[in-house]
PDB file of C-alpha atoms and ligand atoms in Angstrom:
ATOM      1  CA  MET A 258      -5.418  10.822 -18.553  1.00 56.00           C
ATOM      2  CA  SER A 259      -3.027  11.922 -15.857  1.00 69.00           C
ATOM      3  CA  GLU A 260       0.358  13.496 -16.509  1.00 84.00           C
ATOM      4  CA  ALA A 261       1.538  12.451 -13.073  1.00 92.00           C
ATOM      5  CA  HIS A 262       4.835  10.608 -12.745  1.00 97.00           C
ATOM      6  CA  ILE A 263       4.205   7.528 -10.680  1.00 98.00           C
ATOM      7  CA  GLY A 264       6.860   5.107  -9.501  1.00 98.00           C
ATOM      8  CA  VAL A 265       6.347   1.590  -8.205  1.00 98.00           C
ATOM      9  CA  LEU A 266       8.994   0.228  -5.853  1.00 98.00           C
ATOM     10  CA  ALA A 267      10.314  -2.765  -7.760  1.00 98.00           C
ATOM     11  CA  LEU A 268      12.538  -4.617  -5.284  1.00 96.00           C
ATOM     12  CA  GLN A 269      10.282  -7.640  -4.928  1.00 95.00           C
ATOM     13  CA  GLY A 270       6.610  -8.556  -5.108  1.00 95.00           C
ATOM     14  CA  ALA A 271       3.664  -7.514  -7.252  1.00 96.00           C
ATOM     15  CA  PHE A 272       5.051  -4.355  -8.857  1.00 98.00           C
ATOM     16  CA  ARG A 273       4.295  -5.264 -12.503  1.00 98.00           C
ATOM     17  CA  GLU A 274       0.620  -5.730 -11.698  1.00 98.00           C
ATOM     18  CA  HIS A 275       0.432  -2.156 -10.356  1.00 98.00           C
ATOM     19  CA  ILE A 276       2.185  -0.840 -13.447  1.00 98.00           C
ATOM     20  CA  ASN A 277      -0.336  -2.692 -15.646  1.00 98.00           C
ATOM     21  CA  MET A 278      -3.288  -1.251 -13.741  1.00 98.00           C
ATOM     22  CA  LEU A 279      -1.886   2.274 -14.077  1.00 98.00           C
ATOM     23  CA  ALA A 280      -1.294   1.704 -17.803  1.00 97.00           C
ATOM     24  CA  GLN A 281      -5.011   0.966 -18.130  1.00 97.00           C
ATOM     25  CA  LEU A 282      -5.602   4.427 -16.673  1.00 97.00           C
ATOM     26  CA  GLY A 283      -3.225   6.001 -19.183  1.00 96.00           C
ATOM     27  CA  VAL A 284      -0.337   6.408 -16.732  1.00 97.00           C
ATOM     28  CA  ASN A 285       3.102   5.227 -17.708  1.00 94.00           C
ATOM     29  CA  ALA A 286       4.522   4.280 -14.305  1.00 97.00           C
ATOM     30  CA  VAL A 287       8.188   3.509 -13.750  1.00 98.00           C
ATOM     31  CA  GLU A 288       9.921   0.789 -11.755  1.00 98.00           C
ATOM     32  CA  VAL A 289      11.912   2.266  -8.868  1.00 98.00           C
ATOM     33  CA  ARG A 290      15.065   0.502  -7.692  1.00 97.00           C
ATOM     34  CA  LEU A 291      17.451   3.373  -7.006  1.00 96.00           C
ATOM     35  CA  ALA A 292      17.158   6.333  -4.662  1.00 96.00           C
ATOM     36  CA  GLU A 293      17.665   8.844  -7.461  1.00 97.00           C
ATOM     37  CA  GLN A 294      14.648   7.429  -9.279  1.00 97.00           C
ATOM     38  CA  LEU A 295      12.478   8.988  -6.571  1.00 97.00           C
ATOM     39  CA  ASP A 296      13.441  12.435  -7.824  1.00 95.00           C
ATOM     40  CA  GLY A 297      10.754  13.944  -9.971  1.00 92.00           C
ATOM     41  CA  LEU A 298       8.065  11.446  -8.990  1.00 97.00           C
ATOM     42  CA  ASP A 299       4.621  12.665  -7.999  1.00 97.00           C
ATOM     43  CA  GLY A 300       3.576   9.444  -6.316  1.00 98.00           C
ATOM     44  CA  LEU A 301       5.021   6.137  -5.166  1.00 98.00           C
ATOM     45  CA  ILE A 302       3.413   2.715  -4.767  1.00 98.00           C
ATOM     46  CA  ILE A 303       4.986   0.158  -2.439  1.00 98.00           C
ATOM     47  CA  PRO A 304       3.583  -3.178  -3.577  1.00 98.00           C
ATOM     48  CA  GLY A 305       2.642  -6.384  -1.800  1.00 96.00           C
ATOM     49  CA  GLY A 306       5.069  -9.243  -1.531  1.00 95.00           C
ATOM     50  CA  GLU A 307       7.202 -10.078   1.465  1.00 93.00           C
ATOM     51  CA  SER A 308       7.933  -7.160   3.746  1.00 92.00           C
ATOM     52  CA  THR A 309      11.054  -8.764   5.253  1.00 90.00           C
ATOM     53  CA  SER A 310      12.617  -9.487   1.855  1.00 92.00           C
ATOM     54  CA  MET A 311      11.639  -6.089   0.533  1.00 94.00           C
ATOM     55  CA  GLY A 312      13.137  -4.475   3.621  1.00 92.00           C
ATOM     56  CA  LEU A 313      16.402  -6.402   3.275  1.00 92.00           C
ATOM     57  CA  VAL A 314      16.788  -5.445  -0.381  1.00 94.00           C
ATOM     58  CA  ALA A 315      15.923  -1.834   0.440  1.00 95.00           C
ATOM     59  CA  GLU A 316      18.617  -1.819   3.132  1.00 93.00           C
ATOM     60  CA  ARG A 317      21.188  -3.396   0.845  1.00 93.00           C
ATOM     61  CA  TRP A 318      20.498  -0.898  -1.910  1.00 94.00           C
ATOM     62  CA  GLY A 319      20.587   2.121   0.389  1.00 94.00           C
ATOM     63  CA  LEU A 320      16.934   2.903  -0.127  1.00 96.00           C
ATOM     64  CA  VAL A 321      15.648   2.992   3.448  1.00 96.00           C
ATOM     65  CA  LYS A 322      16.616   6.592   4.250  1.00 97.00           C
ATOM     66  CA  PRO A 323      15.513   7.987   0.861  1.00 98.00           C
ATOM     67  CA  LEU A 324      12.170   6.182   1.212  1.00 98.00           C
ATOM     68  CA  GLN A 325      11.760   7.509   4.758  1.00 97.00           C
ATOM     69  CA  ASN A 326      12.505  11.025   3.537  1.00 97.00           C
ATOM     70  CA  TRP A 327       9.994  10.613   0.733  1.00 97.00           C
ATOM     71  CA  VAL A 328       7.166   9.389   2.993  1.00 97.00           C
ATOM     72  CA  HIS A 329       7.921  11.716   5.895  1.00 95.00           C
ATOM     73  CA  ALA A 330       7.729  14.685   3.529  1.00 95.00           C
ATOM     74  CA  GLY A 331       4.049  13.769   3.135  1.00 95.00           C
ATOM     75  CA  ARG A 332       4.334  12.833  -0.528  1.00 97.00           C
ATOM     76  CA  PRO A 333       1.649  10.645  -2.096  1.00 98.00           C
ATOM     77  CA  THR A 334       2.436   7.040  -1.222  1.00 98.00           C
ATOM     78  CA  TRP A 335       0.297   3.930  -1.420  1.00 98.00           C
ATOM     79  CA  GLY A 336       1.303   0.720   0.318  1.00 98.00           C
ATOM     80  CA  THR A 337      -0.499  -2.520  -0.490  1.00 98.00           C
ATOM     81  CA  CYS A 338      -0.186  -5.457   1.901  1.00 96.00           C
ATOM     82  CA  ALA A 339       3.588  -5.836   2.556  1.00 96.00           C
ATOM     83  CA  GLY A 340       3.855  -2.193   1.446  1.00 97.00           C
ATOM     84  CA  MET A 341       1.367  -1.256   4.151  1.00 97.00           C
ATOM     85  CA  ILE A 342       3.461  -3.114   6.752  1.00 95.00           C
ATOM     86  CA  LEU A 343       6.554  -1.146   5.732  1.00 96.00           C
ATOM     87  CA  LEU A 344       4.669   2.157   6.034  1.00 97.00           C
ATOM     88  CA  ALA A 345       3.216   1.475   9.485  1.00 96.00           C
ATOM     89  CA  ASP A 346       4.854   3.222  12.432  1.00 93.00           C
ATOM     90  CA  SER A 347       4.425   0.117  14.498  1.00 91.00           C
ATOM     91  CA  ALA A 348       4.062  -3.537  13.630  1.00 87.00           C
ATOM     92  CA  ALA A 349       3.296  -6.585  15.737  1.00 81.00           C
ATOM     93  CA  GLY A 350       4.062 -10.208  14.912  1.00 67.00           C
ATOM     94  CA  GLN A 351       6.880  -9.575  12.559  1.00 58.00           C
ATOM     95  CA  LYS A 352      10.571 -10.240  12.111  1.00 59.00           C
ATOM     96  CA  LEU A 353      11.565  -6.612  11.927  1.00 53.00           C
ATOM     97  CA  GLY A 354      11.677  -6.496  15.721  1.00 53.00           C
ATOM     98  CA  GLY A 355       8.564  -4.335  15.870  1.00 51.00           C
ATOM     99  CA  GLN A 356      10.541  -1.506  14.291  1.00 56.00           C
ATOM    100  CA  ALA A 357       9.107   0.523  11.516  1.00 61.00           C
ATOM    101  CA  LEU A 358      11.243   0.096   8.461  1.00 86.00           C
ATOM    102  CA  ILE A 359       9.958   3.100   6.573  1.00 95.00           C
ATOM    103  CA  GLY A 360       7.121   4.320   8.803  1.00 95.00           C
ATOM    104  CA  GLY A 361       5.245   7.564   8.397  1.00 95.00           C
ATOM    105  CA  LEU A 362       1.756   6.140   8.785  1.00 96.00           C
ATOM    106  CA  ASN A 363       0.719   6.324  12.421  1.00 95.00           C
ATOM    107  CA  VAL A 364      -1.081   3.015  12.685  1.00 96.00           C
ATOM    108  CA  THR A 365      -0.264  -0.340  14.232  1.00 94.00           C
ATOM    109  CA  VAL A 366      -0.374  -3.308  11.901  1.00 94.00           C
ATOM    110  CA  ASN A 367      -0.435  -6.940  12.794  1.00 92.00           C
ATOM    111  CA  ARG A 368       1.512  -8.840  10.201  1.00 89.00           C
ATOM    112  CA  ASN A 369      -0.115 -12.111   9.072  1.00 85.00           C
ATOM    113  CA  TYR A 370      -3.094 -11.125  11.215  1.00 89.00           C
ATOM    114  CA  PHE A 371      -5.435 -13.609   9.595  1.00 85.00           C
ATOM    115  CA  GLY A 372      -3.125 -16.486  10.403  1.00 76.00           C
ATOM    116  CA  ARG A 373      -1.003 -18.614   8.178  1.00 63.00           C
ATOM    117  CA  GLN A 374      -3.646 -21.314   8.001  1.00 51.00           C
ATOM    118  CA  VAL A 375      -5.955 -18.907   6.209  1.00 65.00           C
ATOM    119  CA  ASP A 376      -3.421 -18.175   3.545  1.00 77.00           C
ATOM    120  CA  SER A 377      -5.760 -16.122   1.496  1.00 88.00           C
ATOM    121  CA  PHE A 378      -9.395 -15.198   1.250  1.00 92.00           C
ATOM    122  CA  GLU A 379     -11.621 -12.831  -0.640  1.00 94.00           C
ATOM    123  CA  ALA A 380     -14.252 -10.489   0.733  1.00 94.00           C
ATOM    124  CA  GLU A 381     -16.719  -7.926  -0.534  1.00 96.00           C
ATOM    125  CA  LEU A 382     -15.860  -4.669   1.169  1.00 97.00           C
ATOM    126  CA  ASN A 383     -18.046  -1.667   1.590  1.00 97.00           C
ATOM    127  CA  VAL A 384     -15.833   1.320   0.678  1.00 98.00           C
ATOM    128  CA  PRO A 385     -17.779   4.599   0.621  1.00 98.00           C
ATOM    129  CA  ALA A 386     -14.709   6.420  -0.754  1.00 97.00           C
ATOM    130  CA  LEU A 387     -15.008   4.314  -3.933  1.00 98.00           C
ATOM    131  CA  GLY A 388     -18.753   4.686  -4.380  1.00 97.00           C
ATOM    132  CA  SER A 389     -21.664   2.404  -3.588  1.00 97.00           C
ATOM    133  CA  ASP A 390     -20.533  -0.773  -5.388  1.00 98.00           C
ATOM    134  CA  PRO A 391     -18.729  -3.148  -3.046  1.00 98.00           C
ATOM    135  CA  PHE A 392     -15.053  -3.822  -3.718  1.00 98.00           C
ATOM    136  CA  HIS A 393     -13.994  -7.434  -4.210  1.00 98.00           C
ATOM    137  CA  ALA A 394     -10.832  -7.621  -2.117  1.00 97.00           C
ATOM    138  CA  VAL A 395      -8.160 -10.312  -2.357  1.00 96.00           C
ATOM    139  CA  PHE A 396      -6.267 -10.883   0.901  1.00 95.00           C
ATOM    140  CA  ILE A 397      -3.030 -12.916   0.750  1.00 94.00           C
ATOM    141  CA  ARG A 398      -1.312 -13.620   4.094  1.00 92.00           C
ATOM    142  CA  ALA A 399      -2.652 -10.217   4.835  1.00 94.00           C
ATOM    143  CA  PRO A 400      -1.906  -7.851   7.671  1.00 93.00           C
ATOM    144  CA  ALA A 401      -4.635  -5.923   9.445  1.00 94.00           C
ATOM    145  CA  ILE A 402      -4.583  -2.525  11.083  1.00 96.00           C
ATOM    146  CA  THR A 403      -5.402  -2.954  14.743  1.00 92.00           C
ATOM    147  CA  ALA A 404      -4.976   0.633  15.958  1.00 93.00           C
ATOM    148  CA  VAL A 405      -4.969   4.068  14.349  1.00 95.00           C
ATOM    149  CA  SER A 406      -3.896   7.456  15.671  1.00 93.00           C
ATOM    150  CA  ALA A 407      -5.086  10.970  15.024  1.00 92.00           C
ATOM    151  CA  GLY A 408      -5.715  12.034  11.469  1.00 95.00           C
ATOM    152  CA  VAL A 409      -6.020   8.539  10.051  1.00 98.00           C
ATOM    153  CA  GLN A 410      -9.228   7.912   8.164  1.00 98.00           C
ATOM    154  CA  THR A 411     -10.592   4.368   7.960  1.00 98.00           C
ATOM    155  CA  LEU A 412     -11.698   3.544   4.410  1.00 98.00           C
ATOM    156  CA  ALA A 413     -12.664  -0.104   4.827  1.00 98.00           C
ATOM    157  CA  THR A 414     -13.012  -2.762   7.484  1.00 97.00           C
ATOM    158  CA  VAL A 415     -13.173  -6.539   7.281  1.00 94.00           C
ATOM    159  CA  PRO A 416     -14.565  -9.144   9.686  1.00 86.00           C
ATOM    160  CA  SER A 417     -11.966 -10.016  12.275  1.00 82.00           C
ATOM    161  CA  ALA A 418     -10.165 -13.336  12.642  1.00 71.00           C
ATOM    162  CA  GLU A 419     -10.405 -13.108  16.432  1.00 73.00           C
ATOM    163  CA  GLU A 420     -13.371 -13.836  18.594  1.00 71.00           C
ATOM    164  CA  GLY A 421     -14.869 -10.806  20.273  1.00 72.00           C
ATOM    165  CA  ASN A 422     -13.287  -8.444  17.796  1.00 71.00           C
ATOM    166  CA  GLU A 423     -15.942  -7.777  15.209  1.00 83.00           C
ATOM    167  CA  GLU A 424     -13.928  -5.954  12.606  1.00 91.00           C
ATOM    168  CA  VAL A 425     -10.410  -4.871  11.825  1.00 93.00           C
ATOM    169  CA  ILE A 426      -9.278  -2.122   9.524  1.00 97.00           C
ATOM    170  CA  ALA A 427      -8.240  -3.081   6.013  1.00 98.00           C
ATOM    171  CA  ALA A 428      -7.719   0.306   4.338  1.00 98.00           C
ATOM    172  CA  VAL A 429      -6.823   3.790   5.567  1.00 98.00           C
ATOM    173  CA  ARG A 430      -5.859   7.183   4.288  1.00 98.00           C
ATOM    174  CA  LYS A 431      -3.817   9.793   6.072  1.00 97.00           C
ATOM    175  CA  GLY A 432      -3.172  12.932   4.101  1.00 96.00           C
ATOM    176  CA  ALA A 433      -1.598  11.723   0.880  1.00 97.00           C
ATOM    177  CA  ILE A 434      -0.782   8.271   2.262  1.00 98.00           C
ATOM    178  CA  LEU A 435      -3.021   5.397   1.296  1.00 98.00           C
ATOM    179  CA  ALA A 436      -2.699   1.875   2.673  1.00 98.00           C
ATOM    180  CA  THR A 437      -4.617  -1.279   1.808  1.00 98.00           C
ATOM    181  CA  ALA A 438      -4.171  -4.696   3.434  1.00 97.00           C
ATOM    182  CA  PHE A 439      -5.414  -6.392   0.247  1.00 97.00           C
ATOM    183  CA  HIS A 440      -4.331  -6.420  -3.396  1.00 97.00           C
ATOM    184  CA  PRO A 441      -6.386  -4.231  -5.761  1.00 98.00           C
ATOM    185  CA  GLU A 442      -3.753  -4.844  -8.450  1.00 97.00           C
ATOM    186  CA  LEU A 443      -4.832  -8.500  -8.624  1.00 96.00           C
ATOM    187  CA  THR A 444      -8.389  -7.607  -9.644  1.00 96.00           C
ATOM    188  CA  ASP A 445      -9.747  -5.807 -12.674  1.00 96.00           C
ATOM    189  CA  ASP A 446     -11.321  -3.069 -10.581  1.00 98.00           C
ATOM    190  CA  LEU A 447      -9.405   0.155 -11.176  1.00 98.00           C
ATOM    191  CA  ARG A 448     -11.076   2.245  -8.480  1.00 98.00           C
ATOM    192  CA  TRP A 449      -8.224   2.187  -5.926  1.00 98.00           C
ATOM    193  CA  HIS A 450      -5.705   3.173  -8.566  1.00 98.00           C
ATOM    194  CA  ARG A 451      -8.039   5.943  -9.657  1.00 98.00           C
ATOM    195  CA  LEU A 452      -8.335   7.128  -6.045  1.00 98.00           C
ATOM    196  CA  PHE A 453      -4.555   7.159  -5.681  1.00 98.00           C
ATOM    197  CA  LEU A 454      -4.189   9.187  -8.895  1.00 98.00           C
ATOM    198  CA  GLN A 455      -6.749  11.618  -7.518  1.00 98.00           C
ATOM    199  CA  ILE A 456      -4.683  11.991  -4.319  1.00 98.00           C
ATOM    200  CA  VAL A 457      -1.587  12.589  -6.474  1.00 98.00           C
ATOM    201  CA  GLU A 458      -3.408  15.232  -8.532  1.00 97.00           C
ATOM    202  CA  GLU A 459      -4.654  16.978  -5.361  1.00 95.00           C
ATOM    203  CA  PHE A 460      -1.090  17.016  -4.034  1.00 94.00           C
ATOM    204  CA  ARG A 461       0.256  18.325  -7.338  1.00 91.00           C
ATOM    205  CA  ALA A 462      -2.338  21.089  -7.322  1.00 92.00           C
ATOM    206  CA  CYS A 463      -1.342  22.100  -3.762  1.00 90.00           C
ATOM    207  CA  THR A 464       2.376  22.123  -4.428  1.00 85.00           C
ATOM    208  CA  ALA A 465       2.321  23.641  -7.937  1.00 75.00           C
TER     209      ALA A 465
HETATM  210  N1  LIG B 557       2.522 -11.304   5.042  1.00 90.12           N
HETATM  211  C1  LIG B 557       3.366 -10.668   4.090  1.00 90.12           C
HETATM  212  C2  LIG B 557       4.478  -9.889   4.780  1.00 90.12           C
HETATM  213  O1  LIG B 557       4.627  -9.928   5.932  1.00 90.12           O
HETATM  214  C3  LIG B 557       2.585  -9.719   3.203  1.00 90.12           C
HETATM  215  C4  LIG B 557       1.792 -10.521   2.223  1.00 90.12           C
HETATM  216  C5  LIG B 557       1.456  -9.759   0.986  1.00 90.12           C
HETATM  217  O2  LIG B 557       2.005  -8.695   0.673  1.00 90.12           O
HETATM  218  N2  LIG B 557       0.574 -10.354   0.226  1.00 90.12           N
HETATM  219  O3  LIG B 557       5.240  -9.239   4.152  1.00 90.12           O
END
């Protein structure tokens, strides 16, 4: 059981599912809608949903700068799907004009990489960081990471949607930032949430 204070950005999207997963791990996570709710958190999850809508609500509620400050300070943050798009320093194929909305993760994402016609699919991913059992990943209008910069560790890849490109990156870690193109909160496999809690505990130990 972790004593960590985890917040889940609750502007739009699959935030309740993350909170339920964390509850199964004994963590009472809170919904974050206001900048001051970031104070005192040990970790933040930015859920999947619609990155444009989430970005618009974040702008309207004055959350963009506080979220940027949070992530740029290197605090534990996990973005799933739309959350991953918002964390990427650069994004292709999106309405945000290629601008990072929050940024802090030095990767390039391609929004809706797998194409709208393939709305969603599932794949067994090999994720050494989670152990030897494959992870059953659910991709929903998912982005992919097409380029990474220094210090970014690839945790999982998935067969590419484009000919000639064998694989694209579906999960990365950089320091205390975790990003997954798929939705672990829509499965009953708790291993990604456990990994994030471990990152939070490591960070707490370093900053205590
Ligand atoms: N394609 C969506 C977006 O651009 C993300 C989809 C998701 O989070 N499942 O925001």
